[in-house]
Coordinates of C-alpha atoms in Angstrom, one line a residue:
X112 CA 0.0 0.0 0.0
X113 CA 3.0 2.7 -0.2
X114 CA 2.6 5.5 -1.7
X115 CA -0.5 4.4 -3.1
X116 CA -3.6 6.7 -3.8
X117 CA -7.2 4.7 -3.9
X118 CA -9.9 6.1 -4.9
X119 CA -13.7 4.9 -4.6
X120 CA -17.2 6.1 -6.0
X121 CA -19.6 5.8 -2.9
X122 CA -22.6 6.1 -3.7
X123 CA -25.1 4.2 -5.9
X124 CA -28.6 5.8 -6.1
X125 CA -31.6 3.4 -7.3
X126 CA -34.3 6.1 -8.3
X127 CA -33.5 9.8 -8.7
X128 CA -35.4 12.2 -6.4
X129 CA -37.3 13.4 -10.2
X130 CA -38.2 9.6 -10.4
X131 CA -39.5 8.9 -6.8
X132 CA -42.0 11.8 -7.0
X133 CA -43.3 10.7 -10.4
X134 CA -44.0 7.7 -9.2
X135 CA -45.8 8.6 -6.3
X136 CA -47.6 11.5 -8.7
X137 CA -49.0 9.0 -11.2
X138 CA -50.2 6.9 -8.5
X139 CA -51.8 9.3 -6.1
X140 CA -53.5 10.6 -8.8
X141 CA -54.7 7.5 -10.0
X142 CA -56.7 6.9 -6.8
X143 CA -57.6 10.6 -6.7
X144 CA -59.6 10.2 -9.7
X145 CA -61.0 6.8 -8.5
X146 CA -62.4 8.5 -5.6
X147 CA -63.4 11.7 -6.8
X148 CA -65.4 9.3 -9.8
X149 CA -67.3 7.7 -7.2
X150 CA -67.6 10.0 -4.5
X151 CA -69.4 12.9 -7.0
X152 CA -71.4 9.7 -8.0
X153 CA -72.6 9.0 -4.7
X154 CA -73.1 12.9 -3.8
X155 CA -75.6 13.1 -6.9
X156 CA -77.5 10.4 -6.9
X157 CA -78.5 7.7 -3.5
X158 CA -75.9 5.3 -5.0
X159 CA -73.3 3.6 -2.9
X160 CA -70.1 3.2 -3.7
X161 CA -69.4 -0.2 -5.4
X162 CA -67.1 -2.9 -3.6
X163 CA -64.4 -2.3 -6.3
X164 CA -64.0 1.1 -5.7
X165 CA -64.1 0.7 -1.7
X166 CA -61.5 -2.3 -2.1
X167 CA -59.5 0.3 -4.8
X168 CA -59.3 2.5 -1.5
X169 CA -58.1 0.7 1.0
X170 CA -55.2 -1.1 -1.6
X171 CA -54.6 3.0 -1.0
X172 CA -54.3 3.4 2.2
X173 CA -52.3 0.2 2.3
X174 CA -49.8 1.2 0.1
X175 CA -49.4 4.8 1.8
X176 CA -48.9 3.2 4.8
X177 CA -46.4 -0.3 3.6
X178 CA -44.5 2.2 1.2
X179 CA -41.9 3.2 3.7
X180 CA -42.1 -0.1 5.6
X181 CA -40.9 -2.2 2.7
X182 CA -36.9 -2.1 3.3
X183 CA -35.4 -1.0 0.2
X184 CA -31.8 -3.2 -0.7
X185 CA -28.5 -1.7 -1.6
X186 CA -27.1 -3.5 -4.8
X187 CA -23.4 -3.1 -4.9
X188 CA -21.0 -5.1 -7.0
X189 CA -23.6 -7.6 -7.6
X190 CA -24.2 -8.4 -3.8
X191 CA -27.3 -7.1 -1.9
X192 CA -27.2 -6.0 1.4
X193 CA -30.5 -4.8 3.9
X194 CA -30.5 -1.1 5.2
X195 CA -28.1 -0.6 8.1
X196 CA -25.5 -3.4 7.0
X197 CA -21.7 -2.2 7.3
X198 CA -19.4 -4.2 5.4
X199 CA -15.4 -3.9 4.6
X200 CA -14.7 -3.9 0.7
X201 CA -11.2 -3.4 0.1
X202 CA -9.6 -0.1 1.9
X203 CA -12.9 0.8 3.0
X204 CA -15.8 0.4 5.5
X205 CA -19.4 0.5 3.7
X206 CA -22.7 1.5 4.9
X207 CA -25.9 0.5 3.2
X208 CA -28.8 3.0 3.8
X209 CA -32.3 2.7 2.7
X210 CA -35.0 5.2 2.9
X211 CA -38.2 4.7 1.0
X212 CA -37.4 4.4 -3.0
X213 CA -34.1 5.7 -2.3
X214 CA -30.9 3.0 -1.2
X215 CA -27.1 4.7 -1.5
X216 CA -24.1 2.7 0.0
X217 CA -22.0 4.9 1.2
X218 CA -17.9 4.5 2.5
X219 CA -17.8 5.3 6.5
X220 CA -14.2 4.9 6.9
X221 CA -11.1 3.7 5.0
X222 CA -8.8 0.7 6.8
X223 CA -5.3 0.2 6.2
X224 CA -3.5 -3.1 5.3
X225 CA -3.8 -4.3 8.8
X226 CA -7.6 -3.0 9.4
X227 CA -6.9 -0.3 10.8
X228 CA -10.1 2.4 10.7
X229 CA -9.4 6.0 9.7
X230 CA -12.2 7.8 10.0
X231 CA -13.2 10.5 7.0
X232 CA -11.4 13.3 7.4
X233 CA -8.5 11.7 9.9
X234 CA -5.3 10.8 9.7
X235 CA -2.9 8.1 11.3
X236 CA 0.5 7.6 11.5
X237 CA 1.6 3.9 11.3
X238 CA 4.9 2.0 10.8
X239 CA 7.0 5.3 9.1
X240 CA 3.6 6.2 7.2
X241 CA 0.8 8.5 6.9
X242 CA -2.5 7.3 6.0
X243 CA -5.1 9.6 5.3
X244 CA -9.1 9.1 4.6
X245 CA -10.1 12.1 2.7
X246 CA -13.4 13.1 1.7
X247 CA -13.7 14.5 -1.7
X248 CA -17.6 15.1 -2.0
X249 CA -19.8 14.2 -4.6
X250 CA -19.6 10.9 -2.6
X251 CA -15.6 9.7 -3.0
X252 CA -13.5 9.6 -0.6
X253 CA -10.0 8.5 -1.2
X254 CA -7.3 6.5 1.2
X255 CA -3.9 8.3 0.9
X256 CA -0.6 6.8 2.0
X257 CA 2.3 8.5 2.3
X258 CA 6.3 8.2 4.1
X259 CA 5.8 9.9 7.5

C-alpha cells in the first residue's frame, strides 16, 4: 500500500429524487380520480359506492402506509445488502442506507493493510507512514498513503 492513492465512487442511487416523486404523482392521482369518480357519484345520486372502488381505497391506504415499511436493498457489486448493513470492501468500510425508493451505500471509513479504521477526514500515523481518509464530495473519498 505505499505511496499508493485509492480512490472509490460511494454512492449508488436506485431512483432519482425526479423519479421517486413521479412515481408517487402517477399513482396518487390515480386513486384521486377513482375516488373523486365515485364520490361525485354518490353525492348526486342515492348510489353507494361499489365494492371495487371501496376495495381500490383501501389497496390505498395500504400502500401509503407499507411504502416506507418495505426495506429497500442496496445492490453493490452484484451483492445485496438490507439497510443498516456495514461491510469492509477493500480499503474501505461500507454502509448500506435505505430510505423509502431511495438505497445509496455509502464509505464510513477507510482501513489500512492491517484493518486499521481511519475515519473520513482523519489521519494516522503507522509504521513510518501516513495514512489519510479524505473526503472529496460528490460521494468519493479517497485512502492516501504517504512516508511519514
Amino acid at each position: 500500500m505505499e505511496n499508493e492513492n485509492c480512490s472509490f465512487l460511494l454512492q449508488h442511487v436506485f431512483l432519482s429524487n425526479f423519479q421517486r416523486v413521479r412515481y408517487h404523482v402517477i399513482i396518487i392521482t390515480f386513486f384521486i380520480l377513482i375516488g373523486v369518480t365515485q364520490l361525485k357519484a354518490v353525492c348526486c345520486s342515492n348510489r353507494k359506492m361499489s365494492k371495487m372502488t371501496v376495495k381500490l381505497m383501501q389497496l390505498f391506504l395500504l400502500y401509503l402506509c407499507l411504502e416506507d415499511v418495505l426495506a429497500q436493498k442496496c445492490t453493490f457489486r452484484g451483492k445485496e445488502y438490507s439497510n443498516g448493513v456495514i461491510w469492509e470492501e477493500g480499503y474501505f468500510k461500507m454502509k448500506c442506507t435505505a430510505d423509502g425508493d431511495v438505497a445509496r451505500v455509502t464509505a464510513i471509513a477507510c482501513l489500512t493493510d492491517e484493518g486499521t479504521e481511519v475515519g473520513i477526514g482523519k489521519t494516522v500515523t503507522k509504521g513510518g507512514m501516513k495514512i489519510t481518509c479524505k473526503d472529496l464530495g460528490d460521494g468519493n473519498v479517497e485512502l492516501y498513503v504517504t512516508a511519514a
